[in-house]
Amino acid sequence: MEFNISQSVRREDVPDKIAGIAKYIGDYKFKDMLYARTLRSTEARAIIKNIVFPKLPDGYCIVDKGDVPGRNRVKIIDYDMPFFADGVVNYIGEPIALVVGKDKRVIESILSQIRVEYQRIEPILSVEDGLNAEKPIFGDNNCFSDYTISKGDMVSAKRRAKFVYEGEYETGYQEQFYLEPQGMIGVYEEGKVSIYGSIQCPYYVKNAVEECLGFEPYRVRIVQTTTGGGFGGKEDYPSLIGGQVACAALKTKKPVCLIFERNEDIEVTTKRHPSKIRLKSYIDENYRVLGMEGDIVLDAGAYSGLSSVVLQRAMFASAGVYNIENLVVRGRAVATNKVVSGAFRGFGAPQAFFAIEMHMEHIARELGIDPFEFKLSNILRQGDRSTTGGLYRDRILLPEMVNRVIKMSSLEEKKKAFKEKRKIGKLNGIGLSMFFHGGGFTGSGERDHIKGRVRLVKDDKGYVEILVSNVEMGQGAGTTLRKIAAKTLEVPLSKIIFNNPDTDRVPDSGPTVASRTTVIVGKLVQEASEKLKERWSEDRVEVEVQYKYPEGFYWDNDRFEGDAYTSYSWGVNAVEVEVDPTTCEVKINGVWAVFDIGSAIDERIVKGQIDGGIVQGLGYASIEVMEDRSGKIMQRKSTDYTIPTSMDVPEIKSELMCEPYGGGPFGAKALGELTLVGAAPAYALAIEDALGVKINKIPVRPEHLMEVVQNGK
Ligand code: MTE
Ligand code: MOS
């Protein structure tokens, strides 16, 4: 069948979701299923001296560290996080044990009667304290990671500089707030454990559960159930609770269901790393940024989790879309006695792009020059080198994209009109951001760790099933992958089958993270389809392909040198705001965006990702406040932690421009995370434009704005 790959089709996951038929983890019922609730630490840092359990009724049990037959450490990147606390606790909410049984009310009652005796240790509650810790939580310097990247010659850049500007930028927590809270069910049958759950990475859970139980791979099976959003929050956390329900199922020999309450989910699961980023730029008389020194500090929380790779992405993005030839950037992921920070759409890039976009604007303002001209004169071009010395091989369309956004938003006319209006007390402003996102794993991840495999199976009726471990979680992956196969095989879309992955059936094509599904896995689906096409006349065919690192690229993981990514997607966002001069409340009046994601595999899916990503990014910049007091998250309910709704954001006007990537399917590049990355700086810059102040911190709250306005900065 001939169809244009970009033309939208009906998404296959949507009808069941709309009709309420789709089966989420909460809809699964197994015979004799038991429920579990988690006993959690109420202390930020303590030694557990003793735990006093009440007498348990028949059919109820406790599952804790003593019930972990294998290694009581969750395999994420390192092994530092225990499935169940082992003598010490390091954050409020850390799991100590599960209470398991038939009736949820009885479980609650047991939970409330358990007494944990703690010996408190002085907790580390800020990154500043973490960097000067006398009793580190981790290692000698209390950093899970401490990296430096450098390129060029900073000494000469400093010598040649005529102007130096330094600024510090701060970003807060962000909670993924997926529609469906975390949940998993563990089932034990004839020596084998099966885990069903709401997850992004079936094989991550599988590896973690194998080590937790000390089981051979064939004795652990992971089945993804319809997943109501992940946004990075179901990248690592499911490995922890997967191991817990596995232990519980093994102990009770019954299915055990652990589903979080919303409040519990907000309080104890991973979030976006709060950051403090200091940038110091050296500029010459022609307003070229000759060099930059950067210092990035991420609040990693109590365990390392994914912090090392989040930090790398932040560091490699620290120069933003600018060609800064001389650079030294240090990055540290600091251990604190707080909830574990993890993956969230953008993975370190939203923090870095907020910092560099504000920084560049502030430099221009200090120099008294036009920010657009300043930014565009320093902008990356094809053939330039990245922060790690990698080559930007493809054309970079940013100047055209900026022009387009300026036109779409009538930016110039508006800026003029706003100046006039300001005289009568109306405070409007418009801000513009530029950014990129590297597709797939950072550095050698795809090459050395993931080595994704994709299998296609054709039956004698001409149906082709895509066997991959990647998941549909609302981002349209199922439909996108089917379209790639159908188009390559030249068969109707209805002939291509995509099911939720079950590790007994699918090979490990890697996790559904790093916006890799279309660009990396989609390419493998395309390659497998080409192979399958050659053998189409056979009755039943199975083909499998594996990821090959593209020729001509280079990455040295010890020195962080080379091509951190094999492809880049680009974005330009403009946001218009109106600020109430009395209350400092901010209303968003317009949002415009242009993205280069190569070719769009499905325009409506792309539009969905654009709108969703931008709204999430605007929430990050404005109303999504999350703070802790003495290590306890203060916003623990959906009424305290609010995310934007359609009422808070006007229609988002977006367009695509296309520089295709030869290594992606039909020229497609990464999309999923890119769309969140630029919204926060565009929003903050719009407020700066309206008020003439400098903003160095998100979320921008009216009370902070008032302070900034009163300080007259
Ligand atoms: N979109 C929806 N609707 N739901 C999600 O959970 N996750 C985001 C993004 N878009 C997400 C989403 C994140 S964090 C990533 S990494 C990508 O989708 C992953 O999917 P992709 O590889 O298909 O882009
Ligand atoms: Mo996305 S944060 O890489 O799951």
PDB file of N, CA and C in Angstrom, residues 78-156:
ATOM      1  N   ASP A  78      24.562   1.619  38.832  1.00  0.00           N
ATOM      2  CA  ASP A  78      25.317   0.972  39.900  1.00  0.00           C
ATOM      3  C   ASP A  78      24.330   0.187  40.756  1.00  0.00           C
ATOM      4  N   TYR A  79      24.812  -0.271  41.892  1.00  0.00           N
ATOM      5  CA  TYR A  79      23.968  -1.145  42.713  1.00  0.00           C
ATOM      6  C   TYR A  79      23.632  -0.571  44.076  1.00  0.00           C
ATOM      7  N   ASP A  80      23.683   0.753  44.261  1.00  0.00           N
ATOM      8  CA  ASP A  80      23.670   1.219  45.648  1.00  0.00           C
ATOM      9  C   ASP A  80      22.320   1.190  46.365  1.00  0.00           C
ATOM     10  N   MET A  81      21.200   1.178  45.611  1.00  0.00           N
ATOM     11  CA  MET A  81      19.888   1.279  46.256  1.00  0.00           C
ATOM     12  C   MET A  81      19.372  -0.111  46.655  1.00  0.00           C
ATOM     13  N   PRO A  82      19.049  -0.309  47.947  1.00  0.00           N
ATOM     14  CA  PRO A  82      18.526  -1.630  48.327  1.00  0.00           C
ATOM     15  C   PRO A  82      17.043  -1.781  47.975  1.00  0.00           C
ATOM     16  N   PHE A  83      16.612  -3.007  47.726  1.00  0.00           N
ATOM     17  CA  PHE A  83      15.170  -3.248  47.520  1.00  0.00           C
ATOM     18  C   PHE A  83      14.429  -2.953  48.823  1.00  0.00           C
ATOM     19  N   PHE A  84      15.005  -3.418  49.936  1.00  0.00           N
ATOM     20  CA  PHE A  84      14.450  -3.135  51.260  1.00  0.00           C
ATOM     21  C   PHE A  84      15.606  -2.649  52.131  1.00  0.00           C
ATOM     22  N   ALA A  85      15.330  -1.594  52.903  1.00  0.00           N
ATOM     23  CA  ALA A  85      16.389  -0.993  53.712  1.00  0.00           C
ATOM     24  C   ALA A  85      17.127  -2.065  54.501  1.00  0.00           C
ATOM     25  N   ASP A  86      18.435  -1.899  54.545  1.00  0.00           N
ATOM     26  CA  ASP A  86      19.275  -2.887  55.198  1.00  0.00           C
ATOM     27  C   ASP A  86      20.014  -2.218  56.354  1.00  0.00           C
ATOM     28  N   GLY A  87      19.302  -2.008  57.448  1.00  0.00           N
ATOM     29  CA  GLY A  87      19.937  -1.446  58.648  1.00  0.00           C
ATOM     30  C   GLY A  87      19.993   0.074  58.694  1.00  0.00           C
ATOM     31  N   VAL A  88      20.017   0.716  57.541  1.00  0.00           N
ATOM     32  CA  VAL A  88      20.023   2.181  57.534  1.00  0.00           C
ATOM     33  C   VAL A  88      18.968   2.689  56.567  1.00  0.00           C
ATOM     34  N   VAL A  89      18.526   3.932  56.804  1.00  0.00           N
ATOM     35  CA  VAL A  89      17.644   4.586  55.832  1.00  0.00           C
ATOM     36  C   VAL A  89      18.269   5.927  55.462  1.00  0.00           C
ATOM     37  N   ASN A  90      18.049   6.308  54.228  1.00  0.00           N
ATOM     38  CA  ASN A  90      18.704   7.517  53.710  1.00  0.00           C
ATOM     39  C   ASN A  90      17.766   8.581  53.171  1.00  0.00           C
ATOM     40  N   TYR A  91      16.473   8.296  53.169  1.00  0.00           N
ATOM     41  CA  TYR A  91      15.537   9.378  52.817  1.00  0.00           C
ATOM     42  C   TYR A  91      14.151   9.040  53.360  1.00  0.00           C
ATOM     43  N   ILE A  92      13.359  10.082  53.536  1.00  0.00           N
ATOM     44  CA  ILE A  92      11.998   9.890  54.021  1.00  0.00           C
ATOM     45  C   ILE A  92      11.195   9.235  52.907  1.00  0.00           C
ATOM     46  N   GLY A  93      10.640   8.076  53.204  1.00  0.00           N
ATOM     47  CA  GLY A  93       9.909   7.340  52.174  1.00  0.00           C
ATOM     48  C   GLY A  93      10.655   6.122  51.674  1.00  0.00           C
ATOM     49  N   GLU A  94      11.897   5.950  52.124  1.00  0.00           N
ATOM     50  CA  GLU A  94      12.654   4.774  51.674  1.00  0.00           C
ATOM     51  C   GLU A  94      11.937   3.497  52.123  1.00  0.00           C
ATOM     52  N   PRO A  95      11.783   2.530  51.223  1.00  0.00           N
ATOM     53  CA  PRO A  95      11.057   1.316  51.586  1.00  0.00           C
ATOM     54  C   PRO A  95      11.849   0.431  52.550  1.00  0.00           C
ATOM     55  N   ILE A  96      11.151  -0.031  53.582  1.00  0.00           N
ATOM     56  CA  ILE A  96      11.778  -0.907  54.569  1.00  0.00           C
ATOM     57  C   ILE A  96      11.229  -2.325  54.425  1.00  0.00           C
ATOM     58  N   ALA A  97       9.914  -2.425  54.207  1.00  0.00           N
ATOM     59  CA  ALA A  97       9.288  -3.751  54.115  1.00  0.00           C
ATOM     60  C   ALA A  97       7.950  -3.618  53.410  1.00  0.00           C
ATOM     61  N   LEU A  98       7.412  -4.740  52.982  1.00  0.00           N
ATOM     62  CA  LEU A  98       6.036  -4.776  52.491  1.00  0.00           C
ATOM     63  C   LEU A  98       5.183  -5.508  53.506  1.00  0.00           C
ATOM     64  N   VAL A  99       3.964  -5.024  53.690  1.00  0.00           N
ATOM     65  CA  VAL A  99       2.971  -5.789  54.436  1.00  0.00           C
ATOM     66  C   VAL A  99       2.053  -6.397  53.381  1.00  0.00           C
ATOM     67  N   VAL A 100       1.898  -7.727  53.430  1.00  0.00           N
ATOM     68  CA  VAL A 100       1.206  -8.419  52.348  1.00  0.00           C
ATOM     69  C   VAL A 100       0.035  -9.225  52.901  1.00  0.00           C
ATOM     70  N   GLY A 101      -1.077  -9.165  52.201  1.00  0.00           N
ATOM     71  CA  GLY A 101      -2.237  -9.961  52.623  1.00  0.00           C
ATOM     72  C   GLY A 101      -3.438  -9.692  51.737  1.00  0.00           C
ATOM     73  N   LYS A 102      -4.589 -10.276  52.151  1.00  0.00           N
ATOM     74  CA  LYS A 102      -5.780 -10.253  51.299  1.00  0.00           C
ATOM     75  C   LYS A 102      -6.518  -8.922  51.320  1.00  0.00           C
ATOM     76  N   ASP A 103      -6.638  -8.356  52.520  1.00  0.00           N
ATOM     77  CA  ASP A 103      -7.538  -7.222  52.692  1.00  0.00           C
ATOM     78  C   ASP A 103      -6.735  -5.933  52.910  1.00  0.00           C
ATOM     79  N   LYS A 104      -6.992  -4.958  52.046  1.00  0.00           N
ATOM     80  CA  LYS A 104      -6.196  -3.731  52.111  1.00  0.00           C
ATOM     81  C   LYS A 104      -6.370  -3.003  53.446  1.00  0.00           C
ATOM     82  N   ARG A 105      -7.590  -3.095  54.032  1.00  0.00           N
ATOM     83  CA  ARG A 105      -7.814  -2.376  55.292  1.00  0.00           C
ATOM     84  C   ARG A 105      -7.021  -3.016  56.431  1.00  0.00           C
ATOM     85  N   VAL A 106      -6.968  -4.345  56.417  1.00  0.00           N
ATOM     86  CA  VAL A 106      -6.177  -5.038  57.443  1.00  0.00           C
ATOM     87  C   VAL A 106      -4.697  -4.674  57.278  1.00  0.00           C
ATOM     88  N   ILE A 107      -4.266  -4.594  56.038  1.00  0.00           N
ATOM     89  CA  ILE A 107      -2.867  -4.221  55.771  1.00  0.00           C
ATOM     90  C   ILE A 107      -2.574  -2.836  56.344  1.00  0.00           C
ATOM     91  N   GLU A 108      -3.489  -1.891  56.094  1.00  0.00           N
ATOM     92  CA  GLU A 108      -3.320  -0.528  56.621  1.00  0.00           C
ATOM     93  C   GLU A 108      -3.218  -0.559  58.140  1.00  0.00           C
ATOM     94  N   SER A 109      -4.070  -1.373  58.754  1.00  0.00           N
ATOM     95  CA  SER A 109      -4.087  -1.429  60.207  1.00  0.00           C
ATOM     96  C   SER A 109      -2.769  -2.007  60.732  1.00  0.00           C
ATOM     97  N   ILE A 110      -2.266  -3.043  60.058  1.00  0.00           N
ATOM     98  CA  ILE A 110      -0.968  -3.608  60.474  1.00  0.00           C
ATOM     99  C   ILE A 110       0.125  -2.545  60.337  1.00  0.00           C
ATOM    100  N   LEU A 111       0.104  -1.865  59.193  1.00  0.00           N
ATOM    101  CA  LEU A 111       1.125  -0.831  58.943  1.00  0.00           C
ATOM    102  C   LEU A 111       1.162   0.196  60.069  1.00  0.00           C
ATOM    103  N   SER A 112      -0.033   0.607  60.496  1.00  0.00           N
ATOM    104  CA  SER A 112      -0.089   1.670  61.502  1.00  0.00           C
ATOM    105  C   SER A 112       0.398   1.183  62.861  1.00  0.00           C
ATOM    106  N   GLN A 113       0.464  -0.125  63.038  1.00  0.00           N
ATOM    107  CA  GLN A 113       0.907  -0.643  64.353  1.00  0.00           C
ATOM    108  C   GLN A 113       2.399  -0.972  64.403  1.00  0.00           C
ATOM    109  N   ILE A 114       3.050  -0.944  63.270  1.00  0.00           N
ATOM    110  CA  ILE A 114       4.484  -1.277  63.265  1.00  0.00           C
ATOM    111  C   ILE A 114       5.267  -0.114  63.863  1.00  0.00           C
ATOM    112  N   ARG A 115       6.180  -0.444  64.751  1.00  0.00           N
ATOM    113  CA  ARG A 115       7.030   0.588  65.361  1.00  0.00           C
ATOM    114  C   ARG A 115       8.474   0.379  64.920  1.00  0.00           C
ATOM    115  N   VAL A 116       9.008   1.407  64.283  1.00  0.00           N
ATOM    116  CA  VAL A 116      10.422   1.335  63.893  1.00  0.00           C
ATOM    117  C   VAL A 116      11.210   2.227  64.842  1.00  0.00           C
ATOM    118  N   GLU A 117      12.231   1.645  65.452  1.00  0.00           N
ATOM    119  CA  GLU A 117      13.088   2.449  66.342  1.00  0.00           C
ATOM    120  C   GLU A 117      14.323   2.879  65.570  1.00  0.00           C
ATOM    121  N   TYR A 118      14.490   4.187  65.494  1.00  0.00           N
ATOM    122  CA  TYR A 118      15.604   4.735  64.719  1.00  0.00           C
ATOM    123  C   TYR A 118      16.659   5.344  65.629  1.00  0.00           C
ATOM    124  N   GLN A 119      17.896   5.293  65.160  1.00  0.00           N
ATOM    125  CA  GLN A 119      18.923   6.143  65.774  1.00  0.00           C
ATOM    126  C   GLN A 119      19.282   7.177  64.721  1.00  0.00           C
ATOM    127  N   ARG A 120      18.886   8.409  64.977  1.00  0.00           N
ATOM    128  CA  ARG A 120      19.036   9.446  63.950  1.00  0.00           C
ATOM    129  C   ARG A 120      20.494   9.807  63.682  1.00  0.00           C
ATOM    130  N   ILE A 121      20.763  10.088  62.435  1.00  0.00           N
ATOM    131  CA  ILE A 121      22.069  10.642  62.046  1.00  0.00           C
ATOM    132  C   ILE A 121      21.758  11.990  61.423  1.00  0.00           C
ATOM    133  N   GLU A 122      22.629  12.972  61.626  1.00  0.00           N
ATOM    134  CA  GLU A 122      22.410  14.298  61.048  1.00  0.00           C
ATOM    135  C   GLU A 122      22.292  14.174  59.526  1.00  0.00           C
ATOM    136  N   PRO A 123      21.134  14.533  58.971  1.00  0.00           N
ATOM    137  CA  PRO A 123      20.971  14.352  57.528  1.00  0.00           C
ATOM    138  C   PRO A 123      21.636  15.462  56.718  1.00  0.00           C
ATOM    139  N   ILE A 124      21.934  15.155  55.473  1.00  0.00           N
ATOM    140  CA  ILE A 124      22.454  16.151  54.523  1.00  0.00           C
ATOM    141  C   ILE A 124      21.260  16.602  53.688  1.00  0.00           C
ATOM    142  N   LEU A 125      20.890  17.875  53.827  1.00  0.00           N
ATOM    143  CA  LEU A 125      19.622  18.302  53.244  1.00  0.00           C
ATOM    144  C   LEU A 125      19.761  19.327  52.122  1.00  0.00           C
ATOM    145  N   SER A 126      20.994  19.665  51.774  1.00  0.00           N
ATOM    146  CA  SER A 126      21.167  20.577  50.638  1.00  0.00           C
ATOM    147  C   SER A 126      22.433  20.177  49.898  1.00  0.00           C
ATOM    148  N   VAL A 127      22.533  20.596  48.645  1.00  0.00           N
ATOM    149  CA  VAL A 127      23.756  20.252  47.908  1.00  0.00           C
ATOM    150  C   VAL A 127      24.972  20.949  48.519  1.00  0.00           C
ATOM    151  N   GLU A 128      24.762  22.146  49.077  1.00  0.00           N
ATOM    152  CA  GLU A 128      25.887  22.852  49.712  1.00  0.00           C
ATOM    153  C   GLU A 128      26.420  22.012  50.876  1.00  0.00           C
ATOM    154  N   ASP A 129      25.511  21.544  51.728  1.00  0.00           N
ATOM    155  CA  ASP A 129      25.941  20.679  52.832  1.00  0.00           C
ATOM    156  C   ASP A 129      26.548  19.388  52.280  1.00  0.00           C
ATOM    157  N   GLY A 130      25.962  18.914  51.193  1.00  0.00           N
ATOM    158  CA  GLY A 130      26.456  17.673  50.587  1.00  0.00           C
ATOM    159  C   GLY A 130      27.890  17.804  50.108  1.00  0.00           C
ATOM    160  N   LEU A 131      28.244  18.974  49.595  1.00  0.00           N
ATOM    161  CA  LEU A 131      29.596  19.165  49.067  1.00  0.00           C
ATOM    162  C   LEU A 131      30.618  19.337  50.182  1.00  0.00           C
ATOM    163  N   ASN A 132      30.126  19.669  51.395  1.00  0.00           N
ATOM    164  CA  ASN A 132      31.052  19.834  52.526  1.00  0.00           C
ATOM    165  C   ASN A 132      30.793  18.790  53.610  1.00  0.00           C
ATOM    166  N   ALA A 133      30.284  17.654  53.206  1.00  0.00           N
ATOM    167  CA  ALA A 133      29.815  16.700  54.211  1.00  0.00           C
ATOM    168  C   ALA A 133      30.968  16.077  54.989  1.00  0.00           C
ATOM    169  N   GLU A 134      30.804  16.073  56.306  1.00  0.00           N
ATOM    170  CA  GLU A 134      31.785  15.369  57.127  1.00  0.00           C
ATOM    171  C   GLU A 134      31.507  13.877  57.122  1.00  0.00           C
ATOM    172  N   LYS A 135      30.221  13.548  57.149  1.00  0.00           N
ATOM    173  CA  LYS A 135      29.847  12.126  57.082  1.00  0.00           C
ATOM    174  C   LYS A 135      29.137  11.889  55.760  1.00  0.00           C
ATOM    175  N   PRO A 136      29.888  11.637  54.702  1.00  0.00           N
ATOM    176  CA  PRO A 136      29.262  11.507  53.389  1.00  0.00           C
ATOM    177  C   PRO A 136      28.283  10.329  53.331  1.00  0.00           C
ATOM    178  N   ILE A 137      27.294  10.494  52.469  1.00  0.00           N
ATOM    179  CA  ILE A 137      26.358   9.393  52.220  1.00  0.00           C
ATOM    180  C   ILE A 137      26.998   8.415  51.249  1.00  0.00           C
ATOM    181  N   PHE A 138      27.842   8.981  50.384  1.00  0.00           N
ATOM    182  CA  PHE A 138      28.427   8.157  49.334  1.00  0.00           C
ATOM    183  C   PHE A 138      29.885   8.537  49.114  1.00  0.00           C
ATOM    184  N   GLY A 139      30.743   7.559  49.076  1.00  0.00           N
ATOM    185  CA  GLY A 139      32.156   7.761  48.739  1.00  0.00           C
ATOM    186  C   GLY A 139      32.833   8.752  49.672  1.00  0.00           C
ATOM    187  N   ASP A 140      33.949   9.342  49.206  1.00  0.00           N
ATOM    188  CA  ASP A 140      34.699  10.285  50.040  1.00  0.00           C
ATOM    189  C   ASP A 140      34.169  11.702  49.897  1.00  0.00           C
ATOM    190  N   ASN A 141      33.794  12.068  48.657  1.00  0.00           N
ATOM    191  CA  ASN A 141      33.418  13.466  48.426  1.00  0.00           C
ATOM    192  C   ASN A 141      31.909  13.647  48.332  1.00  0.00           C
ATOM    193  N   ASN A 142      31.180  12.582  48.610  1.00  0.00           N
ATOM    194  CA  ASN A 142      29.712  12.617  48.638  1.00  0.00           C
ATOM    195  C   ASN A 142      29.100  12.951  47.266  1.00  0.00           C
ATOM    196  N   CYS A 143      29.848  12.729  46.205  1.00  0.00           N
ATOM    197  CA  CYS A 143      29.299  12.905  44.857  1.00  0.00           C
ATOM    198  C   CYS A 143      29.183  11.538  44.193  1.00  0.00           C
ATOM    199  N   PHE A 144      28.012  11.259  43.644  1.00  0.00           N
ATOM    200  CA  PHE A 144      27.876  10.005  42.897  1.00  0.00           C
ATOM    201  C   PHE A 144      28.694  10.078  41.611  1.00  0.00           C
ATOM    202  N   SER A 145      28.779  11.288  41.059  1.00  0.00           N
ATOM    203  CA  SER A 145      29.606  11.503  39.874  1.00  0.00           C
ATOM    204  C   SER A 145      30.251  12.869  40.004  1.00  0.00           C
ATOM    205  N   ASP A 146      31.469  12.962  39.519  1.00  0.00           N
ATOM    206  CA  ASP A 146      32.191  14.237  39.497  1.00  0.00           C
ATOM    207  C   ASP A 146      33.028  14.218  38.223  1.00  0.00           C
ATOM    208  N   TYR A 147      32.537  14.906  37.208  1.00  0.00           N
ATOM    209  CA  TYR A 147      33.180  14.852  35.895  1.00  0.00           C
ATOM    210  C   TYR A 147      33.658  16.235  35.483  1.00  0.00           C
ATOM    211  N   THR A 148      34.634  16.262  34.596  1.00  0.00           N
ATOM    212  CA  THR A 148      35.018  17.519  33.951  1.00  0.00           C
ATOM    213  C   THR A 148      35.169  17.259  32.460  1.00  0.00           C
ATOM    214  N   ILE A 149      34.626  18.157  31.656  1.00  0.00           N
ATOM    215  CA  ILE A 149      34.924  18.111  30.225  1.00  0.00           C
ATOM    216  C   ILE A 149      35.652  19.395  29.873  1.00  0.00           C
ATOM    217  N   SER A 150      36.543  19.297  28.918  1.00  0.00           N
ATOM    218  CA  SER A 150      37.217  20.518  28.476  1.00  0.00           C
ATOM    219  C   SER A 150      37.588  20.391  27.020  1.00  0.00           C
ATOM    220  N   LYS A 151      37.629  21.528  26.356  1.00  0.00           N
ATOM    221  CA  LYS A 151      38.141  21.523  24.991  1.00  0.00           C
ATOM    222  C   LYS A 151      38.751  22.882  24.702  1.00  0.00           C
ATOM    223  N   GLY A 152      39.640  22.913  23.744  1.00  0.00           N
ATOM    224  CA  GLY A 152      40.260  24.162  23.335  1.00  0.00           C
ATOM    225  C   GLY A 152      41.281  24.649  24.356  1.00  0.00           C
ATOM    226  N   ASP A 153      41.443  25.953  24.428  1.00  0.00           N
ATOM    227  CA  ASP A 153      42.490  26.562  25.233  1.00  0.00           C
ATOM    228  C   ASP A 153      41.882  27.713  26.038  1.00  0.00           C
ATOM    229  N   MET A 154      41.470  27.393  27.255  1.00  0.00           N
ATOM    230  CA  MET A 154      40.806  28.397  28.091  1.00  0.00           C
ATOM    231  C   MET A 154      41.745  29.550  28.444  1.00  0.00           C
ATOM    232  N   VAL A 155      43.024  29.240  28.619  1.00  0.00           N
ATOM    233  CA  VAL A 155      43.980  30.272  29.047  1.00  0.00           C
ATOM    234  C   VAL A 155      44.035  31.375  28.001  1.00  0.00           C
ATOM    235  N   SER A 156      44.131  30.951  26.739  1.00  0.00           N
ATOM    236  CA  SER A 156      44.205  31.963  25.688  1.00  0.00           C
ATOM    237  C   SER A 156      42.868  32.678  25.519  1.00  0.00           C
TER     238      SER A 156
END
